[in-house]
Short mmCIF file of the C-alpha atoms (twelve columns), coordinates in Angstrom:
data_MODEL
# 
_entry.id   MODEL 
# 
loop_
_atom_site.group_PDB 
_atom_site.id 
_atom_site.type_symbol 
_atom_site.label_atom_id 
_atom_site.label_alt_id 
_atom_site.label_comp_id 
_atom_site.label_asym_id 
_atom_site.label_seq_id 
_atom_site.Cartn_x 
_atom_site.Cartn_y 
_atom_site.Cartn_z 
_atom_site.pdbx_PDB_model_num 
ATOM 1   C CA . MET A 1   0.032   0.211   -0.201  1 
ATOM 2   C CA . LYS A 2   3.231   2.272   0.931   1 
ATOM 3   C CA . THR A 3   4.291   1.616   -1.679  1 
ATOM 4   C CA . HIS A 4   1.548   2.329   -4.421  1 
ATOM 5   C CA . LEU A 5   0.992   5.483   -2.998  1 
ATOM 6   C CA . ALA A 6   5.147   6.732   -3.372  1 
ATOM 7   C CA . GLY A 7   4.400   5.200   -6.404  1 
ATOM 8   C CA . ASP A 8   1.432   7.503   -7.318  1 
ATOM 9   C CA . THR A 9   3.082   10.539  -5.481  1 
ATOM 10  C CA . ARG A 10  6.330   9.954   -7.540  1 
ATOM 11  C CA . VAL A 11  3.022   10.061  -10.682 1 
ATOM 12  C CA . VAL A 12  2.080   13.760  -9.570  1 
ATOM 13  C CA . GLY A 13  4.730   14.984  -8.981  1 
ATOM 14  C CA . SER A 14  5.968   14.614  -11.998 1 
ATOM 15  C CA . ALA A 15  2.917   14.976  -13.560 1 
ATOM 16  C CA . LEU A 16  3.473   18.930  -11.906 1 
ATOM 17  C CA . VAL A 17  7.346   18.764  -13.535 1 
ATOM 18  C CA . LEU A 18  5.837   18.691  -17.418 1 
ATOM 19  C CA . GLY A 19  3.669   21.599  -16.146 1 
ATOM 20  C CA . ALA A 20  5.954   23.154  -14.833 1 
ATOM 21  C CA . VAL A 21  8.123   23.271  -18.165 1 
ATOM 22  C CA . SER A 22  5.096   23.361  -20.295 1 
ATOM 23  C CA . ILE A 23  4.909   26.714  -18.439 1 
ATOM 24  C CA . ILE A 24  7.660   28.505  -18.876 1 
ATOM 25  C CA . HIS A 25  8.290   26.720  -21.932 1 
ATOM 26  C CA . LEU A 26  4.460   28.637  -23.423 1 
ATOM 27  C CA . THR A 27  5.547   31.682  -22.017 1 
ATOM 28  C CA . ALA A 28  9.393   31.904  -24.042 1 
ATOM 29  C CA . GLN A 29  6.875   31.354  -26.736 1 
ATOM 30  C CA . LEU A 30  4.459   34.032  -25.770 1 
ATOM 31  C CA . ILE A 31  7.562   36.888  -25.129 1 
ATOM 32  C CA . ALA A 32  10.572  36.320  -27.811 1 
ATOM 33  C CA . THR A 33  9.808   32.914  -30.049 1 
ATOM 34  C CA . ASP A 34  13.434  32.070  -30.766 1 
ATOM 35  C CA . GLY A 35  15.624  33.657  -27.189 1 
ATOM 36  C CA . PRO A 36  17.294  30.855  -25.112 1 
ATOM 37  C CA . LEU A 37  14.513  30.521  -22.404 1 
ATOM 38  C CA . ALA A 38  12.717  28.887  -25.427 1 
ATOM 39  C CA . ASP A 39  14.807  26.937  -26.643 1 
ATOM 40  C CA . ALA A 40  16.247  25.334  -23.064 1 
ATOM 41  C CA . THR A 41  12.557  25.019  -22.319 1 
ATOM 42  C CA . GLN A 42  11.121  22.986  -25.689 1 
ATOM 43  C CA . ILE A 43  14.578  19.782  -25.021 1 
ATOM 44  C CA . LEU A 44  13.288  19.721  -21.909 1 
ATOM 45  C CA . LEU A 45  9.841   18.630  -22.301 1 
ATOM 46  C CA . MET A 46  10.110  15.052  -24.146 1 
ATOM 47  C CA . PRO A 47  11.934  14.030  -20.889 1 
ATOM 48  C CA . ALA A 48  9.283   15.379  -18.649 1 
ATOM 49  C CA . LEU A 49  6.248   13.389  -20.558 1 
ATOM 50  C CA . ALA A 50  8.582   10.344  -20.566 1 
ATOM 51  C CA . ALA A 51  9.356   10.284  -17.316 1 
ATOM 52  C CA . VAL A 52  5.656   10.580  -16.710 1 
ATOM 53  C CA . LEU A 53  5.688   7.990   -18.250 1 
ATOM 54  C CA . LEU A 54  7.709   6.230   -16.800 1 
ATOM 55  C CA . LEU A 55  7.396   6.718   -13.165 1 
ATOM 56  C CA . ALA A 56  3.540   6.066   -13.834 1 
ATOM 57  C CA . THR A 57  4.174   1.987   -15.476 1 
ATOM 58  C CA . ARG A 58  5.554   -0.704  -13.311 1 
ATOM 59  C CA . ARG A 59  8.219   -2.942  -14.632 1 
ATOM 60  C CA . PRO A 60  7.699   -5.689  -16.553 1 
ATOM 61  C CA . ARG A 61  6.773   -2.998  -18.694 1 
ATOM 62  C CA . SER A 62  4.720   -3.793  -22.133 1 
ATOM 63  C CA . ILE A 63  5.909   -3.125  -25.233 1 
ATOM 64  C CA . LEU A 64  2.781   -0.596  -25.460 1 
ATOM 65  C CA . VAL A 65  5.246   1.457   -22.978 1 
ATOM 66  C CA . ARG A 66  9.258   0.454   -24.702 1 
ATOM 67  C CA . TRP A 67  7.903   2.701   -28.217 1 
ATOM 68  C CA . VAL A 68  6.056   4.666   -26.883 1 
ATOM 69  C CA . LEU A 69  9.199   6.002   -24.979 1 
ATOM 70  C CA . LEU A 70  10.792  5.755   -28.373 1 
ATOM 71  C CA . ALA A 71  8.684   7.849   -29.535 1 
ATOM 72  C CA . LEU A 72  9.306   10.008  -27.312 1 
ATOM 73  C CA . GLY A 73  13.267  10.111  -27.178 1 
ATOM 74  C CA . CYS A 74  12.724  10.370  -30.710 1 
ATOM 75  C CA . SER A 75  11.074  13.406  -30.267 1 
ATOM 76  C CA . TRP A 76  13.349  14.368  -28.824 1 
ATOM 77  C CA . LEU A 77  16.214  14.749  -30.867 1 
ATOM 78  C CA . GLY A 78  13.295  15.932  -32.968 1 
ATOM 79  C CA . ASP A 79  13.946  18.412  -30.757 1 
ATOM 80  C CA . THR A 80  17.932  19.305  -30.048 1 
ATOM 81  C CA . ILE A 81  19.441  18.068  -32.855 1 
ATOM 82  C CA . PRO A 82  18.365  20.821  -35.830 1 
ATOM 83  C CA . ARG A 83  18.566  22.965  -33.680 1 
ATOM 84  C CA . PHE A 84  23.043  22.566  -34.650 1 
ATOM 85  C CA . MET A 85  22.666  22.784  -37.784 1 
ATOM 86  C CA . THR A 86  20.722  25.098  -40.875 1 
ATOM 87  C CA . GLY A 87  18.393  25.758  -43.651 1 
ATOM 88  C CA . ASP A 88  17.269  21.999  -45.597 1 
ATOM 89  C CA . PRO A 89  19.297  19.696  -43.852 1 
ATOM 90  C CA . ALA A 90  18.018  21.165  -40.443 1 
ATOM 91  C CA . PHE A 91  14.460  20.839  -40.917 1 
ATOM 92  C CA . LEU A 92  15.174  17.087  -43.022 1 
ATOM 93  C CA . THR A 93  16.574  16.120  -40.221 1 
ATOM 94  C CA . MET A 94  13.656  17.674  -37.785 1 
ATOM 95  C CA . VAL A 95  10.999  15.218  -40.250 1 
ATOM 96  C CA . GLY A 96  13.373  12.669  -40.378 1 
ATOM 97  C CA . CYS A 97  13.100  12.463  -36.305 1 
ATOM 98  C CA . PHE A 98  10.370  12.786  -36.138 1 
ATOM 99  C CA . LEU A 99  8.982   10.144  -38.981 1 
ATOM 100 C CA . LEU A 100 11.208  7.680   -36.588 1 
ATOM 101 C CA . ALA A 101 8.673   9.245   -33.826 1 
ATOM 102 C CA . GLN A 102 5.691   8.805   -35.774 1 
ATOM 103 C CA . LEU A 103 6.842   5.254   -36.742 1 
ATOM 104 C CA . CYS A 104 7.548   4.111   -32.776 1 
ATOM 105 C CA . TYR A 105 4.469   5.240   -32.365 1 
ATOM 106 C CA . LEU A 106 2.727   3.012   -35.767 1 
ATOM 107 C CA . LEU A 107 4.662   0.251   -33.739 1 
ATOM 108 C CA . ALA A 108 2.845   0.594   -30.056 1 
ATOM 109 C CA . LEU A 109 -0.565  1.352   -31.249 1 
ATOM 110 C CA . ARG A 110 -0.777  -1.342  -34.764 1 
ATOM 111 C CA . THR A 111 -2.329  -4.697  -32.104 1 
ATOM 112 C CA . TYR A 112 -5.466  -1.542  -30.925 1 
ATOM 113 C CA . TRP A 113 -5.757  -1.121  -34.329 1 
ATOM 114 C CA . ARG A 114 -9.586  -3.007  -34.459 1 
ATOM 115 C CA . HIS A 115 -10.566 -0.809  -31.534 1 
ATOM 116 C CA . SER A 116 -9.824  2.452   -33.833 1 
ATOM 117 C CA . VAL A 117 -11.687 4.312   -36.553 1 
ATOM 118 C CA . LEU A 118 -10.225 1.584   -39.385 1 
ATOM 119 C CA . TYR A 119 -13.996 -0.323  -38.331 1 
ATOM 120 C CA . ARG A 120 -15.802 2.612   -38.644 1 
ATOM 121 C CA . PRO A 121 -14.594 3.831   -42.235 1 
ATOM 122 C CA . TRP A 122 -16.497 6.662   -42.621 1 
ATOM 123 C CA . TRP A 123 -15.046 7.998   -39.846 1 
ATOM 124 C CA . VAL A 124 -11.898 7.458   -41.578 1 
ATOM 125 C CA . ILE A 125 -12.478 10.069  -43.956 1 
ATOM 126 C CA . PRO A 126 -12.054 14.001  -41.356 1 
ATOM 127 C CA . TYR A 127 -8.479  12.418  -41.625 1 
ATOM 128 C CA . LEU A 128 -8.051  11.731  -44.741 1 
ATOM 129 C CA . PHE A 129 -9.435  14.780  -46.509 1 
ATOM 130 C CA . ALA A 130 -7.235  17.341  -43.150 1 
ATOM 131 C CA . PHE A 131 -4.417  14.739  -45.014 1 
ATOM 132 C CA . ALA A 132 -4.888  15.202  -49.083 1 
ATOM 133 C CA . TRP A 133 -5.755  19.331  -47.987 1 
ATOM 134 C CA . LEU A 134 -2.579  19.140  -46.467 1 
ATOM 135 C CA . VAL A 135 -0.722  18.201  -48.763 1 
ATOM 136 C CA . ILE A 136 -2.872  20.658  -51.508 1 
ATOM 137 C CA . VAL A 137 -2.091  24.083  -49.937 1 
ATOM 138 C CA . CYS A 138 1.583   22.839  -49.350 1 
ATOM 139 C CA . ALA A 139 2.365   21.143  -52.091 1 
ATOM 140 C CA . PRO A 140 2.899   23.874  -54.306 1 
ATOM 141 C CA . HIS A 141 5.745   25.316  -52.081 1 
ATOM 142 C CA . ALA A 142 7.047   22.109  -50.939 1 
ATOM 143 C CA . GLY A 143 9.878   21.911  -53.574 1 
ATOM 144 C CA . SER A 144 12.374  18.583  -53.669 1 
ATOM 145 C CA . LEU A 145 11.069  18.670  -49.726 1 
ATOM 146 C CA . LEU A 146 7.813   17.552  -51.119 1 
ATOM 147 C CA . ILE A 147 8.156   13.681  -51.345 1 
ATOM 148 C CA . PRO A 148 10.201  13.399  -47.462 1 
ATOM 149 C CA . VAL A 149 6.967   15.881  -46.363 1 
ATOM 150 C CA . VAL A 150 3.981   14.014  -48.339 1 
ATOM 151 C CA . ILE A 151 5.392   10.512  -46.381 1 
ATOM 152 C CA . TYR A 152 5.794   12.045  -43.047 1 
ATOM 153 C CA . GLY A 153 2.187   12.773  -43.179 1 
ATOM 154 C CA . ALA A 154 1.181   9.790   -44.305 1 
ATOM 155 C CA . ALA A 155 2.880   8.253   -41.307 1 
ATOM 156 C CA . LEU A 156 1.150   11.546  -39.280 1 
ATOM 157 C CA . THR A 157 -2.286  11.027  -40.074 1 
ATOM 158 C CA . LEU A 158 -1.978  6.556   -39.404 1 
ATOM 159 C CA . MET A 159 -0.733  7.884   -35.980 1 
ATOM 160 C CA . ALA A 160 -3.834  9.736   -35.569 1 
ATOM 161 C CA . VAL A 161 -6.506  7.112   -37.238 1 
ATOM 162 C CA . LEU A 162 -4.484  3.642   -35.674 1 
ATOM 163 C CA . SER A 163 -3.773  6.010   -31.313 1 
ATOM 164 C CA . THR A 164 -8.250  6.256   -31.465 1 
ATOM 165 C CA . GLY A 165 -8.326  2.168   -31.002 1 
ATOM 166 C CA . LEU A 166 -7.412  3.192   -27.130 1 
ATOM 167 C CA . GLY A 167 -9.871  5.115   -26.556 1 
ATOM 168 C CA . ALA A 168 -11.029 8.972   -26.822 1 
ATOM 169 C CA . LEU A 169 -8.515  10.549  -24.647 1 
ATOM 170 C CA . ALA A 170 -5.898  9.170   -27.226 1 
ATOM 171 C CA . GLY A 171 -7.855  9.777   -30.004 1 
ATOM 172 C CA . ALA A 172 -8.011  13.082  -29.489 1 
ATOM 173 C CA . GLY A 173 -4.491  13.689  -28.227 1 
ATOM 174 C CA . GLY A 174 -3.011  11.822  -31.687 1 
ATOM 175 C CA . ALA A 175 -5.473  14.468  -34.052 1 
ATOM 176 C CA . ILE A 176 -4.446  17.080  -31.886 1 
ATOM 177 C CA . PHE A 177 -0.731  15.728  -32.429 1 
ATOM 178 C CA . PHE A 178 -2.040  16.225  -36.437 1 
ATOM 179 C CA . ILE A 179 -2.147  19.866  -35.566 1 
ATOM 180 C CA . SER A 180 0.838   21.052  -34.005 1 
ATOM 181 C CA . ASP A 181 2.696   19.428  -37.373 1 
ATOM 182 C CA . ALA A 182 -0.228  20.815  -39.333 1 
ATOM 183 C CA . LEU A 183 0.957   24.249  -38.135 1 
ATOM 184 C CA . ILE A 184 4.667   23.614  -38.612 1 
ATOM 185 C CA . ALA A 185 4.008   22.892  -42.309 1 
ATOM 186 C CA . LEU A 186 1.123   25.622  -42.823 1 
ATOM 187 C CA . ARG A 187 4.124   28.073  -42.111 1 
ATOM 188 C CA . SER A 188 6.997   26.460  -43.819 1 
ATOM 189 C CA . PHE A 189 5.544   25.475  -47.239 1 
ATOM 190 C CA . ALA A 190 2.013   27.917  -47.315 1 
ATOM 191 C CA . GLY A 191 3.006   30.901  -46.291 1 
ATOM 192 C CA . ILE A 192 -0.148  30.911  -43.509 1 
ATOM 193 C CA . GLU A 193 0.311   32.502  -40.188 1 
ATOM 194 C CA . MET A 194 -1.493  33.544  -37.410 1 
ATOM 195 C CA . PRO A 195 -0.553  35.596  -34.184 1 
ATOM 196 C CA . ALA A 196 1.257   33.422  -31.737 1 
ATOM 197 C CA . HIS A 197 2.163   30.772  -34.933 1 
ATOM 198 C CA . SER A 198 4.951   29.237  -32.541 1 
ATOM 199 C CA . PHE A 199 2.578   28.741  -29.214 1 
ATOM 200 C CA . TRP A 200 0.107   27.267  -30.553 1 
ATOM 201 C CA . ILE A 201 2.932   24.321  -32.545 1 
ATOM 202 C CA . MET A 202 4.076   24.187  -29.330 1 
ATOM 203 C CA . LEU A 203 1.139   23.896  -26.856 1 
ATOM 204 C CA . SER A 204 -1.034  21.287  -29.323 1 
ATOM 205 C CA . TYR A 205 2.508   19.532  -29.749 1 
ATOM 206 C CA . VAL A 206 3.086   18.750  -25.385 1 
ATOM 207 C CA . VAL A 207 -0.743  18.591  -25.252 1 
ATOM 208 C CA . GLY A 208 -1.328  16.339  -28.102 1 
ATOM 209 C CA . GLN A 209 1.694   13.853  -26.737 1 
ATOM 210 C CA . SER A 210 0.591   14.029  -22.886 1 
ATOM 211 C CA . MET A 211 -2.952  12.807  -24.260 1 
ATOM 212 C CA . ILE A 212 -1.617  9.910   -25.686 1 
ATOM 213 C CA . VAL A 213 1.338   9.409   -22.579 1 
ATOM 214 C CA . ALA A 214 -2.113  10.049  -20.540 1 
ATOM 215 C CA . ALA A 215 -3.515  6.857   -22.511 1 
ATOM 216 C CA . VAL A 216 -0.954  4.521   -22.069 1 
ATOM 217 C CA . ALA A 217 -0.562  4.480   -18.143 1 
ATOM 218 C CA . ARG A 218 -4.765  3.930   -18.159 1 
ATOM 219 C CA . GLN A 219 -4.582  1.506   -20.415 1 
ATOM 220 C CA . VAL A 220 -1.960  -0.246  -18.392 1 
ATOM 221 C CA . ARG A 221 -2.590  -0.205  -15.153 1 
ATOM 222 C CA . PHE A 222 -6.763  -1.485  -15.797 1 
ATOM 223 C CA . THR A 223 -5.506  -3.492  -18.599 1 
ATOM 224 C CA . ALA A 224 -4.663  -7.200  -17.831 1 
ATOM 225 C CA . LEU A 225 -2.279  -7.818  -21.025 1 
ATOM 226 C CA . GLU A 226 -1.009  -10.909 -22.035 1 
ATOM 227 C CA . PRO A 227 2.336   -12.012 -21.044 1 
ATOM 228 C CA . ASP A 228 2.881   -12.953 -24.886 1 
ATOM 229 C CA . LYS A 229 2.734   -9.833  -25.309 1 
ATOM 230 C CA . GLY A 230 5.630   -8.020  -25.507 1 
ATOM 231 C CA . ARG A 231 5.939   -8.392  -21.293 1 
ATOM 232 C CA . VAL A 232 10.139  -7.853  -20.873 1 
# 
């Protein structure tokens, strides 16, 4: 009982740390988007979120948890490595890291596809429409980056679709994560930018992945996973 309470306390503590880092980062985005505080706190977001998932689950951790942790790690690389680069190489590196993150999410969610909107074909149409609209708007200005961007967009869309297999919380998180990357694409290729654009990108980025992590932690806590599903 004491161990369980201690574990819950650690989860709450890590969630508070994540919340504090997120608030500082989002405030910095509003004040100085390219400032040192915004840069420093952005690279702390995914480690803080990974800590929440680690503390919310116990060993032996399921394949679901392990793949999601890898996805968060790849997201951290996408937040960090491009800072040491410029131009197209920086953008392609970011896309590559986040493509790996999406592939990790796809591997994590693949066993839940029967519970996703893939079993309700009409519900998939909004996802396909959003993806197609984004490609149509961005393609004329993407140039040589079009193919990698389309590949990434397809993986992102499939992740959003499969995330619904974990329930409404994860499904909403996947959709919000999609919005975050869509905002990046619209600014980068179509020149579409709204007030406080970077703030909205990062808000949807953190909220989307946090909702997916919360759904994963809930799935692990309240669902009995079969031994052959990869506990290691």
